[in-house]
Amino acid sequence: MDAPTEGRGSQRCGYVGLVGRPNVGKSTLLNRLLGMKLSIVSRRPQTTRNRLIGVQTRGDTQFVYVDTPGLHGEQKKALNRYLNRSAVTALGDVDVVVMVVEPERWTDDDELVLKHLRRAGRPVVAVVNKVDLIPQKDRLLPFLEKLSQRFEFEEIVPLSASKGHNVEPLEEILRRFLPEAPFLFPEDQVTDRSERFLVAELIREQLMRTLGQEVPYSTTVEVEAFEDEDGRSRIAAVIWVERDGQKAIVIGKGGQQLKRIGQQARAQIQDLLERRVHLDLWVKIRDGWADDERAMKSLGYDD
C-alpha cells in the first residue's frame, strides 16, 4: 500500500493505533512518543485495560496515538473479552497501525494480532521493541527477515522505547500516512481522558507493581471524590477486589501494604497534577466483578 501523497503548507492529523500482545511495551512507547508519562506501565501483562488517546503536536502535524490493551487468546472472564474487544475496535478507527513485537520471540498471541490486522485492512508499521536487550545485534537480522515474511508491513523499525533509541524515525514514517486535515485537539492538549481517570490509573499502577502474582488482575479502582481547595486536591478512591482474601492482601498486616500503595500513588498523582494531594484509599469487595459485565460497566469498563 502506497503512502499518501505529501502536501505542502497544510496540516496533517490522524489516528495511530498501537497494538500488540500483552507486555510488548506499547504503553512505554506511547509515553516515549509523547515525551511524558501518560499511560501506566508495569512488568505485568494486561496492565492497560482501556483505550487511551495521547496527542502529540509537532509543527504542522498532530499525531493522535491510541494505546490499546494487549490482544490475547485467553478469554476466561468478561474482563478479558472486554480487553480484546477494545483493542480490535480501535483498529477500525485509525489511519495507520503500529504493531509492537519483541525481538526473537513470536507467540500465538502475536499471530492473533496479525489475524485482526489482515481483517482491518489498514497500513501497518512493525516496531520491534526492546532491541537494547539483544547484546549481539547480528542476532536480530534473522528475526527481522522472518517478520517481513509474515505480513506486508509498510516498514519495520527496530527501537528501544525505554531508552528512546530510534524513535524519531518512527514518527517520520507515521507522518506519511496521516491525512491532510485540521488538528482535532488544541496544540497543548495531550489526552482526551479526565484527571479522575488518570488518577485511578496511577493508583492501579501501584497495585500492579506491588501486589503478588494474581491479585492485581482482580482489582480495579474507582475515584469517588475529587475536590480542589487551597491549592491542593483531596481525592478519595476505592480499590475493588473480588474476595475477602484479596482484601486482606491489599491492606496488608497492620494496613502497611495499603499505606505503601497510597504513598507511592500520591507521589505519582502530585507529579501529574502539579499540586499537593491528600489521598484516601479504601478497599471494598464486589464479588466476581471481573466476570460480570454489568458490574464492569458500572466501574467504567464500557464499550
PDB file of N, CA and C in Angstrom, residues 237-276:
ATOM      1  N   ALA A 237     -10.635   7.353  46.891  1.00  0.00           N
ATOM      2  CA  ALA A 237     -10.775   6.295  45.895  1.00  0.00           C
ATOM      3  C   ALA A 237     -10.990   4.950  46.571  1.00  0.00           C
ATOM      4  N   VAL A 238     -11.722   4.091  45.864  1.00  0.00           N
ATOM      5  CA  VAL A 238     -11.989   2.728  46.333  1.00  0.00           C
ATOM      6  C   VAL A 238     -11.221   1.743  45.468  1.00  0.00           C
ATOM      7  N   ILE A 239     -10.531   0.835  46.116  1.00  0.00           N
ATOM      8  CA  ILE A 239      -9.908  -0.299  45.429  1.00  0.00           C
ATOM      9  C   ILE A 239     -10.874  -1.478  45.547  1.00  0.00           C
ATOM     10  N   TRP A 240     -11.425  -1.896  44.429  1.00  0.00           N
ATOM     11  CA  TRP A 240     -12.374  -3.008  44.435  1.00  0.00           C
ATOM     12  C   TRP A 240     -11.641  -4.325  44.210  1.00  0.00           C
ATOM     13  N   VAL A 241     -11.984  -5.324  45.024  1.00  0.00           N
ATOM     14  CA  VAL A 241     -11.451  -6.671  44.855  1.00  0.00           C
ATOM     15  C   VAL A 241     -12.624  -7.646  44.768  1.00  0.00           C
ATOM     16  N   GLU A 242     -12.324  -8.913  44.485  1.00  0.00           N
ATOM     17  CA  GLU A 242     -13.391  -9.894  44.290  1.00  0.00           C
ATOM     18  C   GLU A 242     -13.660 -10.762  45.521  1.00  0.00           C
ATOM     19  N   ARG A 243     -12.687 -10.885  46.439  1.00  0.00           N
ATOM     20  CA  ARG A 243     -12.857 -11.818  47.558  1.00  0.00           C
ATOM     21  C   ARG A 243     -12.243 -11.250  48.841  1.00  0.00           C
ATOM     22  N   ASP A 244     -12.663 -11.800  49.974  1.00  0.00           N
ATOM     23  CA  ASP A 244     -12.149 -11.386  51.279  1.00  0.00           C
ATOM     24  C   ASP A 244     -10.635 -11.528  51.363  1.00  0.00           C
ATOM     25  N   GLY A 245     -10.124 -12.669  50.868  1.00  0.00           N
ATOM     26  CA  GLY A 245      -8.690 -12.914  50.953  1.00  0.00           C
ATOM     27  C   GLY A 245      -7.886 -11.865  50.205  1.00  0.00           C
ATOM     28  N   GLN A 246      -8.423 -11.403  49.073  1.00  0.00           N
ATOM     29  CA  GLN A 246      -7.735 -10.374  48.303  1.00  0.00           C
ATOM     30  C   GLN A 246      -7.723  -9.047  49.056  1.00  0.00           C
ATOM     31  N   LYS A 247      -8.814  -8.750  49.734  1.00  0.00           N
ATOM     32  CA  LYS A 247      -8.883  -7.517  50.517  1.00  0.00           C
ATOM     33  C   LYS A 247      -7.798  -7.522  51.593  1.00  0.00           C
ATOM     34  N   ALA A 248      -7.625  -8.650  52.248  1.00  0.00           N
ATOM     35  CA  ALA A 248      -6.608  -8.745  53.296  1.00  0.00           C
ATOM     36  C   ALA A 248      -5.206  -8.547  52.728  1.00  0.00           C
ATOM     37  N   ILE A 249      -4.970  -9.060  51.518  1.00  0.00           N
ATOM     38  CA  ILE A 249      -3.648  -8.912  50.899  1.00  0.00           C
ATOM     39  C   ILE A 249      -3.381  -7.459  50.546  1.00  0.00           C
ATOM     40  N   VAL A 250      -4.369  -6.790  49.991  1.00  0.00           N
ATOM     41  CA  VAL A 250      -4.185  -5.389  49.591  1.00  0.00           C
ATOM     42  C   VAL A 250      -3.923  -4.503  50.812  1.00  0.00           C
ATOM     43  N   ILE A 251      -4.655  -4.772  51.898  1.00  0.00           N
ATOM     44  CA  ILE A 251      -4.477  -3.966  53.115  1.00  0.00           C
ATOM     45  C   ILE A 251      -3.144  -4.283  53.793  1.00  0.00           C
ATOM     46  N   GLY A 252      -2.817  -5.575  53.868  1.00  0.00           N
ATOM     47  CA  GLY A 252      -1.562  -5.987  54.481  1.00  0.00           C
ATOM     48  C   GLY A 252      -1.611  -5.964  55.996  1.00  0.00           C
ATOM     49  N   LYS A 253      -0.591  -6.503  56.612  1.00  0.00           N
ATOM     50  CA  LYS A 253      -0.525  -6.560  58.064  1.00  0.00           C
ATOM     51  C   LYS A 253      -0.470  -5.159  58.656  1.00  0.00           C
ATOM     52  N   GLY A 254      -1.438  -4.866  59.521  1.00  0.00           N
ATOM     53  CA  GLY A 254      -1.480  -3.557  60.155  1.00  0.00           C
ATOM     54  C   GLY A 254      -1.727  -2.418  59.183  1.00  0.00           C
ATOM     55  N   GLY A 255      -2.234  -2.740  57.979  1.00  0.00           N
ATOM     56  CA  GLY A 255      -2.519  -1.713  56.972  1.00  0.00           C
ATOM     57  C   GLY A 255      -1.294  -1.199  56.239  1.00  0.00           C
ATOM     58  N   GLN A 256      -0.131  -1.866  56.426  1.00  0.00           N
ATOM     59  CA  GLN A 256       1.118  -1.351  55.860  1.00  0.00           C
ATOM     60  C   GLN A 256       1.165  -1.422  54.333  1.00  0.00           C
ATOM     61  N   GLN A 257       0.581  -2.493  53.779  1.00  0.00           N
ATOM     62  CA  GLN A 257       0.600  -2.611  52.319  1.00  0.00           C
ATOM     63  C   GLN A 257      -0.202  -1.482  51.670  1.00  0.00           C
ATOM     64  N   LEU A 258      -1.401  -1.241  52.183  1.00  0.00           N
ATOM     65  CA  LEU A 258      -2.257  -0.177  51.639  1.00  0.00           C
ATOM     66  C   LEU A 258      -1.599   1.190  51.827  1.00  0.00           C
ATOM     67  N   LYS A 259      -0.949   1.382  52.941  1.00  0.00           N
ATOM     68  CA  LYS A 259      -0.254   2.648  53.196  1.00  0.00           C
ATOM     69  C   LYS A 259       0.851   2.871  52.173  1.00  0.00           C
ATOM     70  N   ARG A 260       1.599   1.812  51.887  1.00  0.00           N
ATOM     71  CA  ARG A 260       2.692   1.919  50.916  1.00  0.00           C
ATOM     72  C   ARG A 260       2.152   2.221  49.515  1.00  0.00           C
ATOM     73  N   ILE A 261       1.081   1.526  49.138  1.00  0.00           N
ATOM     74  CA  ILE A 261       0.453   1.770  47.842  1.00  0.00           C
ATOM     75  C   ILE A 261      -0.018   3.218  47.746  1.00  0.00           C
ATOM     76  N   GLY A 262      -0.639   3.711  48.818  1.00  0.00           N
ATOM     77  CA  GLY A 262      -1.133   5.082  48.838  1.00  0.00           C
ATOM     78  C   GLY A 262      -0.027   6.111  48.720  1.00  0.00           C
ATOM     79  N   GLN A 263       1.074   5.875  49.428  1.00  0.00           N
ATOM     80  CA  GLN A 263       2.195   6.820  49.383  1.00  0.00           C
ATOM     81  C   GLN A 263       2.799   6.893  47.980  1.00  0.00           C
ATOM     82  N   GLN A 264       2.992   5.725  47.370  1.00  0.00           N
ATOM     83  CA  GLN A 264       3.584   5.695  46.036  1.00  0.00           C
ATOM     84  C   GLN A 264       2.648   6.317  45.003  1.00  0.00           C
ATOM     85  N   ALA A 265       1.351   6.022  45.127  1.00  0.00           N
ATOM     86  CA  ALA A 265       0.379   6.584  44.187  1.00  0.00           C
ATOM     87  C   ALA A 265       0.281   8.098  44.353  1.00  0.00           C
ATOM     88  N   ARG A 266       0.281   8.561  45.601  1.00  0.00           N
ATOM     89  CA  ARG A 266       0.162  10.006  45.860  1.00  0.00           C
ATOM     90  C   ARG A 266       1.321  10.772  45.212  1.00  0.00           C
ATOM     91  N   ALA A 267       2.520  10.231  45.283  1.00  0.00           N
ATOM     92  CA  ALA A 267       3.678  10.893  44.678  1.00  0.00           C
ATOM     93  C   ALA A 267       3.495  11.019  43.163  1.00  0.00           C
ATOM     94  N   GLN A 268       2.995   9.954  42.542  1.00  0.00           N
ATOM     95  CA  GLN A 268       2.769   9.978  41.100  1.00  0.00           C
ATOM     96  C   GLN A 268       1.664  10.968  40.727  1.00  0.00           C
ATOM     97  N   ILE A 269       0.604  10.985  41.541  1.00  0.00           N
ATOM     98  CA  ILE A 269      -0.527  11.876  41.266  1.00  0.00           C
ATOM     99  C   ILE A 269      -0.102  13.342  41.412  1.00  0.00           C
ATOM    100  N   GLN A 270       0.723  13.635  42.398  1.00  0.00           N
ATOM    101  CA  GLN A 270       1.211  15.003  42.574  1.00  0.00           C
ATOM    102  C   GLN A 270       2.031  15.444  41.376  1.00  0.00           C
ATOM    103  N   ASP A 271       2.832  14.549  40.824  1.00  0.00           N
ATOM    104  CA  ASP A 271       3.604  14.885  39.623  1.00  0.00           C
ATOM    105  C   ASP A 271       2.663  15.168  38.455  1.00  0.00           C
ATOM    106  N   LEU A 272       1.607  14.370  38.338  1.00  0.00           N
ATOM    107  CA  LEU A 272       0.645  14.563  37.251  1.00  0.00           C
ATOM    108  C   LEU A 272      -0.098  15.882  37.382  1.00  0.00           C
ATOM    109  N   LEU A 273      -0.637  16.146  38.577  1.00  0.00           N
ATOM    110  CA  LEU A 273      -1.479  17.321  38.784  1.00  0.00           C
ATOM    111  C   LEU A 273      -0.683  18.594  39.061  1.00  0.00           C
ATOM    112  N   GLU A 274       0.587  18.411  39.426  1.00  0.00           N
ATOM    113  CA  GLU A 274       1.472  19.537  39.759  1.00  0.00           C
ATOM    114  C   GLU A 274       0.915  20.355  40.914  1.00  0.00           C
ATOM    115  N   ARG A 275       0.411  19.664  41.917  1.00  0.00           N
ATOM    116  CA  ARG A 275      -0.029  20.316  43.151  1.00  0.00           C
ATOM    117  C   ARG A 275      -0.070  19.262  44.264  1.00  0.00           C
ATOM    118  N   ARG A 276      -0.185  19.722  45.496  1.00  0.00           N
ATOM    119  CA  ARG A 276      -0.234  18.808  46.631  1.00  0.00           C
ATOM    120  C   ARG A 276      -1.522  18.004  46.609  1.00  0.00           C
TER     121      ARG A 276
END
